[in-house]
mmCIF file of C-alpha atoms in Angstrom:
data_model
loop_
_atom_site.group_PDB
_atom_site.id
_atom_site.type_symbol
_atom_site.label_atom_id
_atom_site.label_comp_id
_atom_site.label_asym_id
_atom_site.label_seq_id
_atom_site.Cartn_x
_atom_site.Cartn_y
_atom_site.Cartn_z
ATOM 1 C CA PHE A 1 44.674 -86.243 120.616
ATOM 2 C CA PRO A 2 45.633 -85.059 117.166
ATOM 3 C CA VAL A 3 42.916 -84.423 114.508
ATOM 4 C CA THR A 4 43.890 -86.931 111.531
ATOM 5 C CA ILE A 5 42.917 -85.796 107.921
ATOM 6 C CA CYS A 6 43.373 -87.458 104.618
ATOM 7 C CA PRO A 7 46.672 -86.537 102.470
ATOM 8 C CA GLY A 8 46.050 -83.353 100.436
ATOM 9 C CA SER A 9 43.444 -82.156 102.780
ATOM 10 C CA ASN A 10 43.482 -78.538 104.434
ATOM 11 C CA ALA A 11 44.821 -78.745 108.260
ATOM 12 C CA VAL A 12 42.737 -76.112 110.188
ATOM 13 C CA PHE A 13 43.572 -74.791 113.408
ATOM 14 C CA THR A 14 41.222 -72.577 115.405
ATOM 15 C CA PHE A 15 42.721 -69.921 117.888
ATOM 16 C CA GLY A 16 40.844 -68.428 120.944
ATOM 17 C CA GLY A 17 41.804 -65.518 122.988
ATOM 18 C CA PRO A 18 41.047 -61.892 123.740
ATOM 19 C CA ALA A 19 38.770 -59.915 121.390
ATOM 20 C CA ASN A 20 40.693 -58.612 118.597
ATOM 21 C CA GLY A 21 43.931 -59.877 120.326
ATOM 22 C CA THR A 22 47.122 -61.413 118.806
ATOM 23 C CA ILE A 23 48.355 -64.990 119.353
ATOM 24 C CA THR A 24 52.048 -65.663 118.542
ATOM 25 C CA TYR A 25 52.466 -69.281 117.537
ATOM 26 C CA THR A 26 55.170 -71.413 115.772
ATOM 27 C CA LEU A 27 54.156 -73.905 113.076
ATOM 28 C CA ASN A 28 56.328 -76.997 112.724
ATOM 29 C CA GLY A 29 59.099 -75.590 114.948
ATOM 30 C CA GLY A 30 59.589 -72.662 112.556
ATOM 31 C CA ALA A 31 59.602 -68.925 113.307
ATOM 32 C CA ASN A 32 57.032 -67.037 115.480
ATOM 33 C CA THR A 33 54.122 -66.080 113.480
ATOM 34 C CA THR A 34 50.965 -64.236 114.602
ATOM 35 C CA VAL A 35 47.269 -64.443 113.946
ATOM 36 C CA VAL A 36 45.007 -61.565 114.649
ATOM 37 C CA LEU A 37 41.807 -62.580 116.445
ATOM 38 C CA ASP A 38 38.351 -61.227 115.534
ATOM 39 C CA ALA A 39 35.991 -59.314 117.731
ATOM 40 C CA SER A 40 34.721 -62.601 119.170
ATOM 41 C CA GLY A 41 38.267 -63.633 120.034
ATOM 42 C CA ALA A 42 38.529 -66.320 117.257
ATOM 43 C CA GLY A 43 41.016 -66.694 114.720
ATOM 44 C CA THR A 44 42.248 -69.592 112.228
ATOM 45 C CA LEU A 45 45.220 -70.859 110.465
ATOM 46 C CA THR A 46 44.563 -73.112 107.418
ATOM 47 C CA ILE A 47 47.506 -75.180 105.549
ATOM 48 C CA ASN A 48 46.063 -75.911 102.217
ATOM 49 C CA ALA A 49 46.752 -79.464 100.766
ATOM 50 C CA ALA A 50 48.787 -80.695 103.683
ATOM 51 C CA THR A 51 50.785 -83.825 102.998
ATOM 52 C CA SER A 52 52.761 -84.107 106.403
ATOM 53 C CA ASP A 53 51.848 -83.685 109.969
ATOM 54 C CA GLN A 54 51.243 -80.072 111.256
ATOM 55 C CA VAL A 55 52.064 -78.928 114.773
ATOM 56 C CA VAL A 56 51.258 -75.412 116.104
ATOM 57 C CA ASN A 57 53.043 -74.461 119.366
ATOM 58 C CA LEU A 58 51.778 -71.401 121.318
ATOM 59 C CA VAL A 59 54.029 -68.492 122.250
ATOM 60 C CA SER A 60 52.266 -65.696 123.659
ATOM 61 C CA VAL A 61 49.004 -63.680 123.581
ATOM 62 C CA THR A 62 48.309 -60.161 123.636
ATOM 63 C CA ASN A 63 45.297 -58.018 124.084
ATOM 64 C CA GLY A 64 46.804 -55.037 122.749
ATOM 65 C CA THR A 65 48.153 -53.775 126.068
ATOM 66 C CA CYS A 66 49.643 -56.612 127.870
ATOM 67 C CA THR A 67 51.677 -59.641 126.427
ATOM 68 C CA ASN A 68 51.680 -62.855 128.111
ATOM 69 C CA PRO A 69 53.640 -66.206 127.499
ATOM 70 C CA VAL A 70 51.469 -69.043 127.084
ATOM 71 C CA THR A 71 51.876 -72.757 126.395
ATOM 72 C CA GLY A 72 49.872 -75.369 124.319
ATOM 73 C CA SER A 73 50.146 -77.304 121.207
ATOM 74 C CA SER A 74 47.835 -78.912 118.587
ATOM 75 C CA THR A 75 48.698 -81.370 115.923
ATOM 76 C CA VAL A 76 46.942 -82.116 112.828
ATOM 77 C CA ALA A 77 48.016 -85.744 111.761
ATOM 78 C CA ILE A 78 47.955 -86.846 108.248
ATOM 79 C CA SER A 79 46.464 -90.383 107.674
ATOM 80 C CA THR A 80 48.924 -93.092 105.869
ATOM 81 C CA LEU A 81 48.178 -93.909 102.368
ATOM 82 C CA ARG A 82 46.176 -97.104 102.250
ATOM 83 C CA THR A 83 47.775 -100.042 100.023
ATOM 84 C CA ALA A 84 45.785 -102.552 97.896
ATOM 85 C CA SER A 85 46.814 -105.904 95.929
ATOM 86 C CA VAL A 86 45.043 -107.959 93.502
ATOM 87 C CA SER A 87 46.220 -111.454 92.285
ATOM 88 C CA SER A 88 45.127 -114.663 90.774
ATOM 89 C CA THR A 89 45.888 -118.152 89.412
ATOM 90 C CA SER A 90 46.683 -118.318 85.893
ATOM 91 C CA PRO A 91 46.313 -120.044 83.303
ATOM 92 C CA ILE A 92 42.976 -121.516 83.535
ATOM 93 C CA CYS A 93 41.401 -123.802 81.007
ATOM 94 C CA SER A 94 38.710 -122.345 78.925
ATOM 95 C CA GLY A 95 35.106 -122.437 80.696
ATOM 96 C CA SER A 96 36.822 -122.419 83.982
ATOM 97 C CA ASN A 97 36.145 -119.621 86.587
ATOM 98 C CA ALA A 98 38.557 -116.930 86.716
ATOM 99 C CA VAL A 99 39.082 -115.836 90.411
ATOM 100 C CA PHE A 100 40.676 -112.564 91.702
ATOM 101 C CA THR A 101 41.650 -112.230 95.194
ATOM 102 C CA PHE A 102 42.032 -108.584 96.772
ATOM 103 C CA GLY A 103 43.613 -107.164 99.601
ATOM 104 C CA GLY A 104 43.525 -103.817 101.243
ATOM 105 C CA PRO A 105 42.338 -102.093 104.551
ATOM 106 C CA ALA A 106 39.720 -104.050 106.843
ATOM 107 C CA ASN A 107 36.142 -103.383 105.655
ATOM 108 C CA GLY A 108 37.636 -100.857 102.845
ATOM 109 C CA THR A 109 36.628 -100.634 99.181
ATOM 110 C CA ILE A 110 38.832 -101.380 96.228
ATOM 111 C CA THR A 111 37.896 -99.689 92.887
ATOM 112 C CA TYR A 112 39.212 -101.582 89.862
ATOM 113 C CA THR A 113 38.397 -102.011 86.328
ATOM 114 C CA LEU A 114 37.780 -105.417 84.569
ATOM 115 C CA ASN A 115 39.112 -105.659 80.868
ATOM 116 C CA GLY A 116 39.246 -101.948 80.512
ATOM 117 C CA GLY A 117 35.691 -101.384 81.383
ATOM 118 C CA ALA A 118 34.200 -99.059 83.840
ATOM 119 C CA ASN A 119 35.289 -98.596 87.350
ATOM 120 C CA THR A 120 33.702 -101.107 89.530
ATOM 121 C CA THR A 121 34.067 -101.735 93.406
ATOM 122 C CA VAL A 122 34.706 -104.679 95.562
ATOM 123 C CA VAL A 123 34.003 -104.298 99.511
ATOM 124 C CA LEU A 124 36.576 -106.052 101.793
ATOM 125 C CA ASP A 125 35.867 -107.942 104.818
ATOM 126 C CA ALA A 126 37.103 -107.314 108.470
ATOM 127 C CA SER A 127 40.368 -108.997 107.425
ATOM 128 C CA GLY A 128 40.859 -106.866 104.358
ATOM 129 C CA ALA A 129 40.063 -109.528 102.025
ATOM 130 C CA GLY A 130 37.699 -109.653 98.825
ATOM 131 C CA ALA A 131 37.276 -111.578 95.592
ATOM 132 C CA LEU A 132 35.980 -111.441 92.110
ATOM 133 C CA THR A 133 34.906 -114.539 90.266
ATOM 134 C CA ILE A 134 34.293 -114.461 86.503
ATOM 135 C CA ASN A 135 32.273 -117.689 85.725
ATOM 136 C CA ALA A 136 32.986 -119.759 82.757
ATOM 137 C CA ALA A 137 35.535 -117.620 81.222
ATOM 138 C CA THR A 138 36.424 -118.061 77.799
ATOM 139 C CA SER A 139 38.986 -115.204 77.274
ATOM 140 C CA ASP A 140 41.671 -113.635 79.143
ATOM 141 C CA GLN A 141 40.341 -111.375 82.101
ATOM 142 C CA VAL A 142 42.569 -108.481 83.212
ATOM 143 C CA VAL A 143 41.709 -106.538 86.460
ATOM 144 C CA ASN A 144 43.502 -103.187 87.016
ATOM 145 C CA LEU A 145 43.492 -101.461 90.415
ATOM 146 C CA VAL A 146 42.250 -97.741 90.595
ATOM 147 C CA SER A 147 41.866 -96.599 94.015
ATOM 148 C CA VAL A 148 41.396 -97.980 97.695
ATOM 149 C CA THR A 149 39.426 -96.269 100.677
ATOM 150 C CA ASN A 150 39.258 -97.071 104.236
ATOM 151 C CA GLY A 151 36.073 -95.114 104.661
ATOM 152 C CA THR A 152 37.677 -91.856 105.475
ATOM 153 C CA CYS A 153 40.410 -91.390 102.878
ATOM 154 C CA THR A 154 40.837 -92.449 99.413
ATOM 155 C CA ASN A 155 43.936 -92.754 97.509
ATOM 156 C CA PRO A 156 44.897 -94.030 93.966
ATOM 157 C CA VAL A 157 46.771 -97.377 93.733
ATOM 158 C CA THR A 158 48.314 -99.109 90.884
ATOM 159 C CA GLY A 159 48.547 -103.029 90.352
ATOM 160 C CA SER A 160 47.082 -105.392 88.094
ATOM 161 C CA SER A 161 46.384 -109.126 87.361
ATOM 162 C CA THR A 162 45.721 -111.309 84.473
ATOM 163 C CA VAL A 163 43.908 -114.570 84.060
ATOM 164 C CA ALA A 164 45.130 -116.306 80.957
ATOM 165 C CA ILE A 165 42.972 -118.919 79.052
ATOM 166 C CA SER A 166 45.152 -121.841 78.231
ATOM 167 C CA THR A 167 45.086 -123.213 74.813
#
């Protein structure tokens, strides 16, 4: 099974083999590349800020004397970006409740601002829905989306909704 990471995170592959040996591999079908193992037979490859899936395929291993072909592969998959939405019914009469409806990943969290204020969050239910009610609104209410998380990965989102007060 591939390991899944958030977009922009480091993809890290760990190699094991003979002490002070060398492993030859390809990354994403590219040219042969090597990693030198330490005295315990371990080595790592780090792809910084990965934004697409990364696949390592083993080619060979050497202990300094003999080289043997090997097979095996490992994949680090990049989680897809989450989306979020906000909507409302507008206009409403002064003194009525302004209701905003949010949508996003199941059990996720959306960060938003209300009327340009501080970041606030709404936790979504198992169907990916959430709501914000401003009771007895007497002025226009504006929600701007900031980010969304599914509990593992957080990414920025854009979108806004306005509830206007009818005059």
